Structure formats: structure tokens, C-alpha cells
CSV table of C-alpha atoms and ligand atoms in Angstrom, one decimal:
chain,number,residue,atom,x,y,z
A,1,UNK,CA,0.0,0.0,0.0
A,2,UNK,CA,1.6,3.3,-1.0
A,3,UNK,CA,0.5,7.2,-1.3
A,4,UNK,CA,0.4,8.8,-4.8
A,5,UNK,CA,1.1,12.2,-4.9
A,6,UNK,CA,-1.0,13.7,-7.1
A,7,UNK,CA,0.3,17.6,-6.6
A,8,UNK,CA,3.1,18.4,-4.5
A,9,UNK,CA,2.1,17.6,-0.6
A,10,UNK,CA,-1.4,16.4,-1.8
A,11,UNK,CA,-1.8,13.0,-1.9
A,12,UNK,CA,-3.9,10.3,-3.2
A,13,UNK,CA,-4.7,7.6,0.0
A,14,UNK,CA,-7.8,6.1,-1.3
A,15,UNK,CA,-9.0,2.4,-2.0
A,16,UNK,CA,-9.6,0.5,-4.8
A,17,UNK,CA,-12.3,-1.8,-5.0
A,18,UNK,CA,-11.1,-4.3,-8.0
A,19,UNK,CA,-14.1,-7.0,-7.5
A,20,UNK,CA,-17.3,-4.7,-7.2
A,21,UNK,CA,-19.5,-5.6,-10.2
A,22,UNK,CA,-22.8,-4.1,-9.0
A,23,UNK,CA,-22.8,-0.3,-7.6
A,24,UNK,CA,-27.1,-0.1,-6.3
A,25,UNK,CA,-27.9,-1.5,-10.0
A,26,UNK,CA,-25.5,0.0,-12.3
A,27,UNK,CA,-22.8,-2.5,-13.2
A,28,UNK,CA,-19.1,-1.9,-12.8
A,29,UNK,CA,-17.5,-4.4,-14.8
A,30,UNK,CA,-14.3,-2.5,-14.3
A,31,UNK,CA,-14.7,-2.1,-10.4
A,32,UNK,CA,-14.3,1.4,-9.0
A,33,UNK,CA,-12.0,3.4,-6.7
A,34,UNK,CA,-13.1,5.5,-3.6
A,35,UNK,CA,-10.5,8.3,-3.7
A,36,UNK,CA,-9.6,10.4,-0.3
A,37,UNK,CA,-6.8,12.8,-0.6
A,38,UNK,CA,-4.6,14.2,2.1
A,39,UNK,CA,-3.3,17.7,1.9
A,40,UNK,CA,-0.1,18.3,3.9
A,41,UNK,CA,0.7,21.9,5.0
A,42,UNK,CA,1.0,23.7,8.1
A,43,UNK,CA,-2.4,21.4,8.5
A,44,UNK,CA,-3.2,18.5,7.8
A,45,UNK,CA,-6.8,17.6,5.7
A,46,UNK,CA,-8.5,14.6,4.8
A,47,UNK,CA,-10.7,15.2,1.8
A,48,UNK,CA,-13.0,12.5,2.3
A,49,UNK,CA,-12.8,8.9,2.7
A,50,UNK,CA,-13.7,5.3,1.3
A,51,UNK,CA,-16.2,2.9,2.0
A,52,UNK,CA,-16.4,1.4,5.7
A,53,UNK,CA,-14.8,-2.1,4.3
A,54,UNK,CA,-12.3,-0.3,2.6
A,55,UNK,CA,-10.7,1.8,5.4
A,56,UNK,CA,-8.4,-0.3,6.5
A,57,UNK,CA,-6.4,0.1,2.9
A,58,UNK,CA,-7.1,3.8,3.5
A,59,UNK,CA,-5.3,4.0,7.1
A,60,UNK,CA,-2.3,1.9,5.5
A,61,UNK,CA,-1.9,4.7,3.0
A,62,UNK,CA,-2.5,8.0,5.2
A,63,UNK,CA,0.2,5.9,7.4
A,64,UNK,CA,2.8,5.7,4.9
A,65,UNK,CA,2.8,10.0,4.9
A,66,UNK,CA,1.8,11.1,8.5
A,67,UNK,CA,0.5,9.7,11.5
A,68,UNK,CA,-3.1,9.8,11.3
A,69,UNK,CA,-3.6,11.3,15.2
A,70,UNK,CA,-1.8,14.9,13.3
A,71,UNK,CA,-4.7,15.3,10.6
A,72,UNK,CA,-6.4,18.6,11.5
A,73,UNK,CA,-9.6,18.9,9.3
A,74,UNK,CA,-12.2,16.4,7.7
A,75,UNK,CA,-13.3,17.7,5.1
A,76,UNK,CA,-17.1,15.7,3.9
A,77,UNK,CA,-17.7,16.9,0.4
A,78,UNK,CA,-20.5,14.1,0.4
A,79,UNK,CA,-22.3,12.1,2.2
A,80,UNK,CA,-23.2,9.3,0.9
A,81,UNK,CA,-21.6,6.3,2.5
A,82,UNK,CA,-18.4,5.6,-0.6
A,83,UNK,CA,-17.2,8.7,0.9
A,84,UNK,CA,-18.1,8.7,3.9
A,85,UNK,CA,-18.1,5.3,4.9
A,86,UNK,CA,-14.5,5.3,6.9
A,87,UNK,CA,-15.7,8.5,8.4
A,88,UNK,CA,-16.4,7.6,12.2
A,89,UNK,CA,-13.0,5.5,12.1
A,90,UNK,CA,-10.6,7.7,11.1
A,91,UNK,CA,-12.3,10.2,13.2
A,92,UNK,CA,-11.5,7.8,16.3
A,93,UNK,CA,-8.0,8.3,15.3
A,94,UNK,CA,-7.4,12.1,15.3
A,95,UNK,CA,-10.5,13.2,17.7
A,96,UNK,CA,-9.3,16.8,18.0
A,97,UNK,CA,-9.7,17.2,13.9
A,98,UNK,CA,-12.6,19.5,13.3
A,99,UNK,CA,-15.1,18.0,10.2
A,100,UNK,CA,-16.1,20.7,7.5
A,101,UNK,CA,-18.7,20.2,5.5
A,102,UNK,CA,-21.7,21.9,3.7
A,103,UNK,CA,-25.2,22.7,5.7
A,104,UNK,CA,-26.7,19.9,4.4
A,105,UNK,CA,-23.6,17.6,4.7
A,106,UNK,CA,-24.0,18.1,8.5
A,107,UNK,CA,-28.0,16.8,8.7
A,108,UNK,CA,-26.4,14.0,6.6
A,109,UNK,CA,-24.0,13.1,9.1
A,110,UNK,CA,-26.3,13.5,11.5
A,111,UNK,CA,-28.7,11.4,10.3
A,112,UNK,CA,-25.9,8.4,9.6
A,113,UNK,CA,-23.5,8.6,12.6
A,114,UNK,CA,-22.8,9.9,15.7
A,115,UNK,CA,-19.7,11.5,15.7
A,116,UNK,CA,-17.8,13.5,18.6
A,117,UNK,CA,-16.0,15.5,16.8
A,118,UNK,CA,-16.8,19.1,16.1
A,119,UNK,CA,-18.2,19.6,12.5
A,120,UNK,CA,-18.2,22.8,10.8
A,121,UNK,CA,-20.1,24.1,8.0
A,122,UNK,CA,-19.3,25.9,4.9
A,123,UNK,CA,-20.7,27.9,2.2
A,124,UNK,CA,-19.9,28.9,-1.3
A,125,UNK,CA,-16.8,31.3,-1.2
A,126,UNK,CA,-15.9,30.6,2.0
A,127,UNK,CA,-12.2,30.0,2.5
A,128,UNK,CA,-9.7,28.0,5.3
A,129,UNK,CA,-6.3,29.0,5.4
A,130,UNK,CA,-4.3,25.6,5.5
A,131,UNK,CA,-0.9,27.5,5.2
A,132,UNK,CA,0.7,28.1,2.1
A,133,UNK,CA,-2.3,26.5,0.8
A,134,UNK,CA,-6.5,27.9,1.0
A,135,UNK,CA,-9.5,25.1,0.5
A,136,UNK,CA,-11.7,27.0,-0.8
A,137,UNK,CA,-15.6,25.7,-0.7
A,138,UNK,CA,-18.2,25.5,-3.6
A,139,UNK,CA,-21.6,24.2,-2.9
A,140,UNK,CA,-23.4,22.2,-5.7
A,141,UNK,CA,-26.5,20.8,-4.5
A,142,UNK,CA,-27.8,17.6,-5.8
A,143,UNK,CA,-24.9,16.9,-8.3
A,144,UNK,CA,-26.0,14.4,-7.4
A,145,UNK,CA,-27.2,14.8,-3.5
A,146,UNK,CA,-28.5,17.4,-1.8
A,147,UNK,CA,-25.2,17.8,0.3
A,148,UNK,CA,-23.0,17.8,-2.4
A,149,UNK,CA,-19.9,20.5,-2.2
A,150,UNK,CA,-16.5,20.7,-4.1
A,151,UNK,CA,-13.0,21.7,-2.5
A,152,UNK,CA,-11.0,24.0,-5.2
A,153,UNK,CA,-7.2,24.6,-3.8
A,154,UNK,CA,-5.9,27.7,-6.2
A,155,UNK,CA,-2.3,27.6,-5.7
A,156,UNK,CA,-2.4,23.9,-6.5
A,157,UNK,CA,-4.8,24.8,-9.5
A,158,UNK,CA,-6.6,21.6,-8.3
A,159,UNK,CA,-10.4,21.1,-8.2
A,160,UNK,CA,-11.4,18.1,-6.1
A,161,UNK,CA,-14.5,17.9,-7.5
A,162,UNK,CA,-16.4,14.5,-5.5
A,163,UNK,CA,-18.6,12.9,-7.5
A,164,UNK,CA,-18.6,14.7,-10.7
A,165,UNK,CA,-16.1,14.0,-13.2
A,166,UNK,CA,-15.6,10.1,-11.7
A,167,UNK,CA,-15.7,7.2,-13.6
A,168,UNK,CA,-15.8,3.2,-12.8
A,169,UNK,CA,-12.3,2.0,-13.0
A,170,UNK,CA,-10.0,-0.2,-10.6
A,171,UNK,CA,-6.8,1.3,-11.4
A,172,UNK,CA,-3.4,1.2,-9.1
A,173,UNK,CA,-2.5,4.2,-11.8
A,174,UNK,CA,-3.9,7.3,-10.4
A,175,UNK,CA,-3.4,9.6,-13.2
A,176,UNK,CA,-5.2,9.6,-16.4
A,177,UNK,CA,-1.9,10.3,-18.4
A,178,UNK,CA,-1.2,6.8,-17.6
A,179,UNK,CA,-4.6,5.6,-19.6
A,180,UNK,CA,-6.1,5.3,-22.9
A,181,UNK,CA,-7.9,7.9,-22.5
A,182,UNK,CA,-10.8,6.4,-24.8
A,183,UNK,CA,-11.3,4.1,-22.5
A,184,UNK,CA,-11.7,6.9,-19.3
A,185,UNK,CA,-14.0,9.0,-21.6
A,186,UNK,CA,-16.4,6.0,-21.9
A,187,UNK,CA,-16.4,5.5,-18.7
A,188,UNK,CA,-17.1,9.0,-17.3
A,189,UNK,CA,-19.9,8.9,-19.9
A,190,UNK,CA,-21.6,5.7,-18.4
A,191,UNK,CA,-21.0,7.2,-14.8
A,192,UNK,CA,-22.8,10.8,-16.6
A,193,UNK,CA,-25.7,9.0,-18.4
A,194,UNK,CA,-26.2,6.7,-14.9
A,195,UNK,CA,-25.8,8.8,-11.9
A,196,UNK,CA,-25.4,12.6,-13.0
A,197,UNK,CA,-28.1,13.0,-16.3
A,198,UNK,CA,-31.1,13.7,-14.0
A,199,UNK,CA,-29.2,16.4,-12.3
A,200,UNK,CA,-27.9,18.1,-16.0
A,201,UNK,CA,-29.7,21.2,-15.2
A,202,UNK,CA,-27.4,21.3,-11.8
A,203,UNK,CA,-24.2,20.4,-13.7
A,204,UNK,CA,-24.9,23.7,-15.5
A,205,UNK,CA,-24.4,25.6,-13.0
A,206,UNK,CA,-21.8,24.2,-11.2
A,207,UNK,CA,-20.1,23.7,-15.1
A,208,UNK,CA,-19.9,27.8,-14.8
A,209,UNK,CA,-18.4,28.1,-11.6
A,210,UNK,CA,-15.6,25.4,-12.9
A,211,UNK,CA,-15.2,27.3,-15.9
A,212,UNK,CA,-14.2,30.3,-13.6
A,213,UNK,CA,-11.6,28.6,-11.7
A,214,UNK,CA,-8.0,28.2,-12.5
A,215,UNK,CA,-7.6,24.4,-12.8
A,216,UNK,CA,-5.1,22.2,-14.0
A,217,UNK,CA,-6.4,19.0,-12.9
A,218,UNK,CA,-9.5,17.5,-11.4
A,219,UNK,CA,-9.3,14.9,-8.7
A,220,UNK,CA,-13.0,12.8,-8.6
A,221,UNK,CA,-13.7,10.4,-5.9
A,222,UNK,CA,-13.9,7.5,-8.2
A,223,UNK,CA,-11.7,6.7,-10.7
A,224,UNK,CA,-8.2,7.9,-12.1
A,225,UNK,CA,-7.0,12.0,-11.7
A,226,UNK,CA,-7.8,14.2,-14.6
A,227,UNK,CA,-4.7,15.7,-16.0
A,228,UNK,CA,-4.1,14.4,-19.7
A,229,UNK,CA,-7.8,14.9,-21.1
A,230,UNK,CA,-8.7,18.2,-18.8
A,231,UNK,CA,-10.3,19.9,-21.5
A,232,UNK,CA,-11.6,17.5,-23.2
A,233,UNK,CA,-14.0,16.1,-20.4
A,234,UNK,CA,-14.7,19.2,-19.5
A,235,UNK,CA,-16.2,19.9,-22.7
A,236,UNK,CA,-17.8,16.3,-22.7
A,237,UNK,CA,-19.4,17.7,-19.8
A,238,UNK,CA,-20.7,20.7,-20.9
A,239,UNK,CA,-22.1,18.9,-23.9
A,240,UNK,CA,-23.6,15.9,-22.2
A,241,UNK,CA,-25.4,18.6,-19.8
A,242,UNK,CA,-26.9,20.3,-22.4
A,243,UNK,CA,-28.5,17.3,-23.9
A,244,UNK,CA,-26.0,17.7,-27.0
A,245,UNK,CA,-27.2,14.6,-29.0
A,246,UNK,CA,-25.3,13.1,-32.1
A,247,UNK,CA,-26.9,11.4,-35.5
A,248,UNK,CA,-27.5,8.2,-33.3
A,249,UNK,CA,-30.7,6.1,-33.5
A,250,UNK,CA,-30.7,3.5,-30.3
A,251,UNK,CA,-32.8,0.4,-30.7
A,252,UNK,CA,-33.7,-0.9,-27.4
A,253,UNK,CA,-36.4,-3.9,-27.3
A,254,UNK,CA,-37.5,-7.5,-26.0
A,255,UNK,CA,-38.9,-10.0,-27.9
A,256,UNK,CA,-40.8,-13.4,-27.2
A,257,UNK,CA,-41.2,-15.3,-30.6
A,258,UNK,CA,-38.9,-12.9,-32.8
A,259,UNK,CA,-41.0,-10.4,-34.3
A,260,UNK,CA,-40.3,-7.5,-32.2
A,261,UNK,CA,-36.4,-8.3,-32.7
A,262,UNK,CA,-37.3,-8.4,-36.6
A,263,UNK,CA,-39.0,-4.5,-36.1
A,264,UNK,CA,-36.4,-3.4,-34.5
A,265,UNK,CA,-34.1,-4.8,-37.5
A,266,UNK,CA,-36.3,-2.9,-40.1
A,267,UNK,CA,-36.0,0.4,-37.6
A,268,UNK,CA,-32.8,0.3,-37.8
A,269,UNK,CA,-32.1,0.1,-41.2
A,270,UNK,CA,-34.2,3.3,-41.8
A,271,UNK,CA,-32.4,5.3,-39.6
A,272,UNK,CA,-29.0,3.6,-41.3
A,273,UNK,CA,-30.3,5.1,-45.0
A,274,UNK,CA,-30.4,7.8,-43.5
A,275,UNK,CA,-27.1,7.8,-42.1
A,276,UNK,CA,-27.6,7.6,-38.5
A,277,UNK,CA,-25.4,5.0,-36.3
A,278,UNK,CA,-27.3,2.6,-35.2
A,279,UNK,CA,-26.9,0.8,-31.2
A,280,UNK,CA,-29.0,-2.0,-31.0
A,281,UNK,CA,-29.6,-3.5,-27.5
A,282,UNK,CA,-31.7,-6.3,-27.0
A,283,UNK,CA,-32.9,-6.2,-23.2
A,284,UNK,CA,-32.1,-9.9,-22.4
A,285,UNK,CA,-28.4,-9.6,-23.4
A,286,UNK,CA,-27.7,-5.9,-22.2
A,287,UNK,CA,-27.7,-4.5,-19.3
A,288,UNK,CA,-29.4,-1.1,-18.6
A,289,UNK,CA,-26.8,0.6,-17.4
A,290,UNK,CA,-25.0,0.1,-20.6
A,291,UNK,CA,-28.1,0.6,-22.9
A,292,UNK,CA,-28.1,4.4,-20.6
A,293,UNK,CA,-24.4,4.8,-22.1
A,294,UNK,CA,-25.5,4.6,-25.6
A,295,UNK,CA,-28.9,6.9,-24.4
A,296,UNK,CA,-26.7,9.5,-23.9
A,297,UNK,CA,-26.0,10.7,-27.2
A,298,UNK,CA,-28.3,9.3,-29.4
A,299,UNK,CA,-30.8,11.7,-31.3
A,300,UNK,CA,-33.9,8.8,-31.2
A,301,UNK,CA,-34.6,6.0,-29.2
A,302,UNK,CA,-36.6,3.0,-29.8
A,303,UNK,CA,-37.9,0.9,-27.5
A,304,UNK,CA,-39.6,-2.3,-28.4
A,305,UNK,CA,-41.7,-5.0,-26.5
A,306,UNK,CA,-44.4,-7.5,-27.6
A,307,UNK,CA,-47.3,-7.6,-25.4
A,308,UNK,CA,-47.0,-10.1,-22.1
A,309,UNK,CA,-50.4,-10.5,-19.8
A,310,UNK,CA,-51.2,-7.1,-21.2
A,311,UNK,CA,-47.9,-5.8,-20.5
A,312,UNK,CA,-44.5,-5.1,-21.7
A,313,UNK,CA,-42.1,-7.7,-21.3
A,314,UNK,CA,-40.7,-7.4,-17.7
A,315,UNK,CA,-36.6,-6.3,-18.8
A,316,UNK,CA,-38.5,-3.7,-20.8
A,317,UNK,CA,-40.9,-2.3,-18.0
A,318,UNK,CA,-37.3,-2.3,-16.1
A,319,UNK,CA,-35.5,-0.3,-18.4
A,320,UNK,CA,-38.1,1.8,-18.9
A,321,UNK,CA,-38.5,3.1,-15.1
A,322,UNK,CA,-35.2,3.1,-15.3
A,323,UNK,CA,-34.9,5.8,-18.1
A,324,UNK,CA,-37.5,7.4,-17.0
A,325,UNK,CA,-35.9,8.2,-13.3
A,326,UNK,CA,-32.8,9.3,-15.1
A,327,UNK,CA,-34.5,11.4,-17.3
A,328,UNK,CA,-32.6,12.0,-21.0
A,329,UNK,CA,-33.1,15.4,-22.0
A,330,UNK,CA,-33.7,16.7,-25.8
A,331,UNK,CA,-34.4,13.1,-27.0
A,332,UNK,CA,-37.0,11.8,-29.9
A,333,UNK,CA,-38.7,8.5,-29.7
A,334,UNK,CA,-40.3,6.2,-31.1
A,335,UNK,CA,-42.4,2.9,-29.3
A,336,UNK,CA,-42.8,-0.2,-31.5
A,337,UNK,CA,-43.8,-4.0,-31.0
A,338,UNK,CA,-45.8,-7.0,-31.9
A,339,UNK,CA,-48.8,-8.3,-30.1
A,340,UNK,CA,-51.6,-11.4,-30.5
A,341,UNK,CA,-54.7,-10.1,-29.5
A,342,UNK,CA,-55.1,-7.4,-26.5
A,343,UNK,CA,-51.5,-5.4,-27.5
A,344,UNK,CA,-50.9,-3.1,-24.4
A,345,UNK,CA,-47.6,-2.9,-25.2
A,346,UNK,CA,-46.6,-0.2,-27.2
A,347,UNK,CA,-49.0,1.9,-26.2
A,348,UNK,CA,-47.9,1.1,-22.6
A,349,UNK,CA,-44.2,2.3,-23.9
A,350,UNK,CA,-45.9,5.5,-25.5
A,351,UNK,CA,-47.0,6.6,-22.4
A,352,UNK,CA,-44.0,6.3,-20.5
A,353,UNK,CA,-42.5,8.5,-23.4
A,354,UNK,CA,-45.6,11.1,-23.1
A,355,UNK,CA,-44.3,11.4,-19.3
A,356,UNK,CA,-41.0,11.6,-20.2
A,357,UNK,CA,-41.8,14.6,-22.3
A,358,UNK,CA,-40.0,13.3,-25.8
A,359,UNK,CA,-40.5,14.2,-29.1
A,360,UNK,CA,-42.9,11.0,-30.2
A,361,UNK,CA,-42.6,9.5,-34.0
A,362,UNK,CA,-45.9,7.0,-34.3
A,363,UNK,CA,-46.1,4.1,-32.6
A,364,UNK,CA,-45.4,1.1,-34.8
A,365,UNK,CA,-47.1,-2.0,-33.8
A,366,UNK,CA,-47.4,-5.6,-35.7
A,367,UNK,CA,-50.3,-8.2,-35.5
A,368,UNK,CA,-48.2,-11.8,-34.8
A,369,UNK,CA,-45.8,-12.0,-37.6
A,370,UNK,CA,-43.9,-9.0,-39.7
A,371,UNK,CA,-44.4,-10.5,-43.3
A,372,UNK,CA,-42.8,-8.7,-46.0
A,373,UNK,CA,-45.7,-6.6,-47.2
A,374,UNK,CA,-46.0,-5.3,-43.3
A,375,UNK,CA,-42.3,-4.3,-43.2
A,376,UNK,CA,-42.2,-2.3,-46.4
A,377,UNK,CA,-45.1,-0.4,-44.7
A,378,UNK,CA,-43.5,-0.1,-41.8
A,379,UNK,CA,-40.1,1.4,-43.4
A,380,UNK,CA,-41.6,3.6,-45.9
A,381,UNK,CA,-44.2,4.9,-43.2
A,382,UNK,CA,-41.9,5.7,-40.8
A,383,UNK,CA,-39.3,6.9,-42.8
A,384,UNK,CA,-41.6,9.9,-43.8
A,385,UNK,CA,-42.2,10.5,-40.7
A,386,UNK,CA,-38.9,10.8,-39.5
A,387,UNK,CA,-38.1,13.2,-42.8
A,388,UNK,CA,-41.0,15.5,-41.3
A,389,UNK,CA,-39.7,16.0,-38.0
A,390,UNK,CA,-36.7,16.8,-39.0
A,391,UNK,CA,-38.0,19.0,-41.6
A,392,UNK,CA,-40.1,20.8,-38.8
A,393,UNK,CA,-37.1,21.3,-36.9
B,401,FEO,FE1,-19.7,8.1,-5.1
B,401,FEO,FE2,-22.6,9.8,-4.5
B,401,FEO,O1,-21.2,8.7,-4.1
């Protein structure tokens, strides 16, 4: 177990968690990291900490730098428990260190633990004076909880920015230079379209306080350091916020005998002609959080299901309270599927689209079997109907 310094006297002690494949739904097949960093200056700061089963890898890093009993502050930039997990331990360990957090950071450690220690609270601009160094506070609520707060230091032109900016990845390399950084960018846009996208409003925002701060590297709490690829997820960032959609049509369905999986075959090949790239995702094979990767930029999205005991099929129904909780912004859809004799389905899927306040194409449904007369309908109808929207755009 070492400590990576990241900037001169800050240092990444944090854990990684190489086995996780399930984070509360959204799967990590690349495991995660919980990053804390420890500033050393005339005090000494703990930004945050790792999950409760990680903290004894934590404690093995802060000791290879200081003795724990000489950290100073706490600083709780979030709550929730990946962060703040190790809390109450490493709090045992330096009981004279004063926590700072935001206002609602403190009901949230109220509510989880009780701690002895003194905890202060901070708002936006305020400042503390390390030494040579100044942690200076911004507050942005609900990316993504209601506590949520970044820690900027200016003469290390270093944003530790939480939860925004992280990615999935189990990595002993802290640093993104040491990365392809294709690979990170996918990642941070899974994390984006799975955690962050109801919140893009939010991430607005916060995006124009960043843009006001002298940075040259942000440190998340999960995942590797962003130095090599600054700009460039910080304009992924500002595009995936503002619903910034490419020529992407993503085909999302279930099927029971093969006709809806035949629809969505015909879909897609009208969207192809007209030279959109096509993601095709069939709902027993894929999971949702990967199928919320591909929702992120595409311009439509399909979802198919036959009708099941005058339902959708139960991956779809999943998917789609999924997507709906998440909310996609600036998205245009289009519901589809076969049926036998009642057909709830796709008018089931229209409605969930009607809540999620899309731009709707018409619903394409198929009696039993899609013969070839039915599919050249099917193409030719809707592919006038996708020339009209975007005509009336
Ligand atoms: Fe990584 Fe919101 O916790």
C-alpha cells in the first residue's frame, strides 16, 4: 500500500475496489476506486474517505505520509456512504480534527452517525487557510445529492470535484496520463448517463463556476486523476449537460417469438439510410446501465416489447422506469412492437414516453408476424415521418 502524490504535498490515499460488479444497479465491470486525498501543509486535511470495508487500505496509506492522530480537518464533500463510509474510524483516530462540510452535509452526518468530533459548516466562497495552501468551498446541490460541495485549492490549480467528473475504474494508476484515455472517456460517460443526467440542469451551473476557476487537474472520488484529457472532459461535460445529441438512433427492445427483434431490424435500417449509427440493445443480453451509455447521445430512441399478460415484457418495464428516473433530456422516440390479440404494449411504452416529455414518432405496432408486405409499410411509413420532424425542426 503506498500514497500517490498527485500535486506536491497532496496525496492520493484512497481504496480501490477491484471485485465490485454491481454499484445499487449500475454495473461496474471494471470495479471502481473510492479516492480520499490528504493535503499536507502547516495542517493537515483529509478530503473524504472510502467505504467502511475499505478503510483499513485507506489507514495503511495516510500511514505511509503522517500519523493519522496529526490530521487537523475532515473535510465531507459528500455524504453518501463511498465517501463517507471510513468516516467515524478515522475520526476515532485524530479526535481533536474538526469536520467541514456543507449545511446539508451536516443533517447528513447526522442522520448516519454519531460523531464526537466538532463539525463545521461551509458555504460557497468561503475559505480556510491551510498554510501556504487555502481550501476554498463550492456548494453544488444535488450533483448528485442534496449535500454535495466541491474543495478547489488555487495555488495547486486543483479542483477536487467528489462525485462529478468520476468514472468506474479499478486502477493502481492514479493519473489519467497513464490511460487510454478512450477508454476513461467512456467510462465518465456511463458514470454521466447513470448517476449525473437527472441532475444536468445542476451540472450547469456548477459547469460555470468550474469554468471560472484556474484548474489544472480535477481529482473525482472514483476513478483515475484528470490531468491528460482536462479539456476535453470538460467539454464532454458541458455537452452531455446540455443534452447535446449526435446522428445516433438507439434500438432498445425485448422479444418473445422474434417479431419484435425483426421490427427493430427494419427500424434500424431506416435510420441507417439515412445515415444515423445505429446501437441495437436487446434487453435480455444488455444491461441497462450500458443501454443508458449509448442513451446518452443518441438523437432517437426506440424501444420495443411484444405484449406479455397485457404488458411489456418485464426487462423492458425495467428499463423503462429506469430511463425514466434518469430522465434524458432533448431526446425523440419512437415505441414499437408485436402483439396477438389485447397489444398493451406499445401503447404502454408510449405513455411512459408522453411522461418523459419526448418528441414521439408514431407508434409502430405488428399483429403476430412481420411479413414482407407489413415491413415495407412499416419502413416507408416511418421513414416519412422521421423526414417531417426533422424537416419541422
Ligand atoms: Fe460516489 Fe454519490 O457517491
Amino acid at each position: 500500500m503506498r500514497a500517490f502524490e498527485i500535486k506536491k504535498d497532496v496525496y492520493w490515499v484512497g481504496a480501490v475496489d477491484w471485485d465490485i460488479r454491481d454499484f445499487h444497479g449500475y454495473k461496474t465491470p471494471r470495479g471502481t476506486t473510492y479516492n480520499s486525498y490528504l493535503i499536507c501543509d502547516e495542517k493537515t486535511v483529509l478530503v473524504d474517505t472510502v467505504k467502511s470495508c475499505k478503510y483499513e487500505e485507506m489507514l495503511k496509506r495516510i500511514k505511509t505520509v503522517i500519523d493519522p492522530s496529526e490530521i487537523d480537518i475532515l473535510i465531507v464533500n459528500h455524504v453518501e456512504m463511498d465517501h463517507s463510509g471510513s468516516l467515524p474510524l478515522i475520526a476515532e483516530e485524530c479526535p481533536k480534527a474538526e469536520i467541514i462540510t456543507s449545511p446539508n452535509g451536516l443533517k447528513g452526518l447526522e442522520a448516519h452517525y454519531d460523531l464526537k468530533n466538532e463539525i463545521k459548516t461551509v458555504k460557497t466562497g468561503d475559505r480556510v487557510k491551510i498554510g501556504i495552501n487555502e481550501v476554498n468551498f463550492v456548494l453544488i446541490p444535488m450533483v448528485h445529492w442534496p449535500d454535495s460541495m466541491v474543495s478547489y485549492l488555487p495555488a495547486r490549480k486543483l479542483l477536487l470535484s467528489n462525485d462529478a467528473f468520476g468514472q468506474h475504474i479499478a486502477t493502481s494508476r492514479v493519473l489519467s496520463d497513464d490511460h487510454s484515455l478512450g477508454i476513461l472517456f467512456e467510462e465518465a460517460a456511463k458514470y454521466y448517463a447513470n448517476i449525473v443526467l437527472p441532475y444536468s440542469s445542476q451540472v450547469r451551473k456548477a459547469m460555470e463556476v468550474v469554468k471560472g476557476l484556474d484548474i489544472d487537474m480535477i481529482a473525482p472520488s472514483h476513478g483515475v486523476v484528470w490531468q491528460e484529457g482536462l479539456d476535453e472532459i470538460l467539454r464532454l461535460y458541458d455537452g452531455w449537460s446540455s443534452g447535446k445529441t449526435e446522428k445516433e438512433a438507439l434500438i432498445v427492445y425485448d422479444t418473445m417469438w422474434g417479431t419484435t427483434a425483426r421490427m427493430a431490424g427494419e427500424i434500424g435500417e431506416v435510420f441507417e439510410k439515412k445515415g444515423f449509427s445505429i446501437s441495437r440493445a436487446d434487453l435480455k443480453n444488455t444491461h441497462i446501465s450500458d443501454v443508458m451509455l449509448k442513451a446518452l447521445t443518441a438523437e432517437y430512441i426506440a424501444v420495443g416489447s411484444p405484449t406479455l399478460n397485457r404488458e411489456v415484457m418485464p426487462t423492458v418495464s425495467a428499463f423503462l422506469s429506469y430511463m425514466r428516473g434518469l430522465r434524458p433530456i432533448n431526446k425523440k422516440t419512437l415505441p414499437f412492437g408485436s402483439y396477438g390479440w389485447s397489444g398493451e404494449s406499445v401503447g404502454l411504452i408510449e405513455e411512459t414516453f408522453k411522461k418523459c416529455g419526448t418528441e414521439m414518432l408514431k407508434k409502430k405496432r405488428v399483429r403476430y408476424r412481420l411479413s414482407e408486405e407489413k415491413a415495407r409499410e412499416l419502413k416507408e411509413q416511418l421513414s416519412e415521418e422521421i423526414d417531417q420532424l426533422e424537416k419541422a425542426e
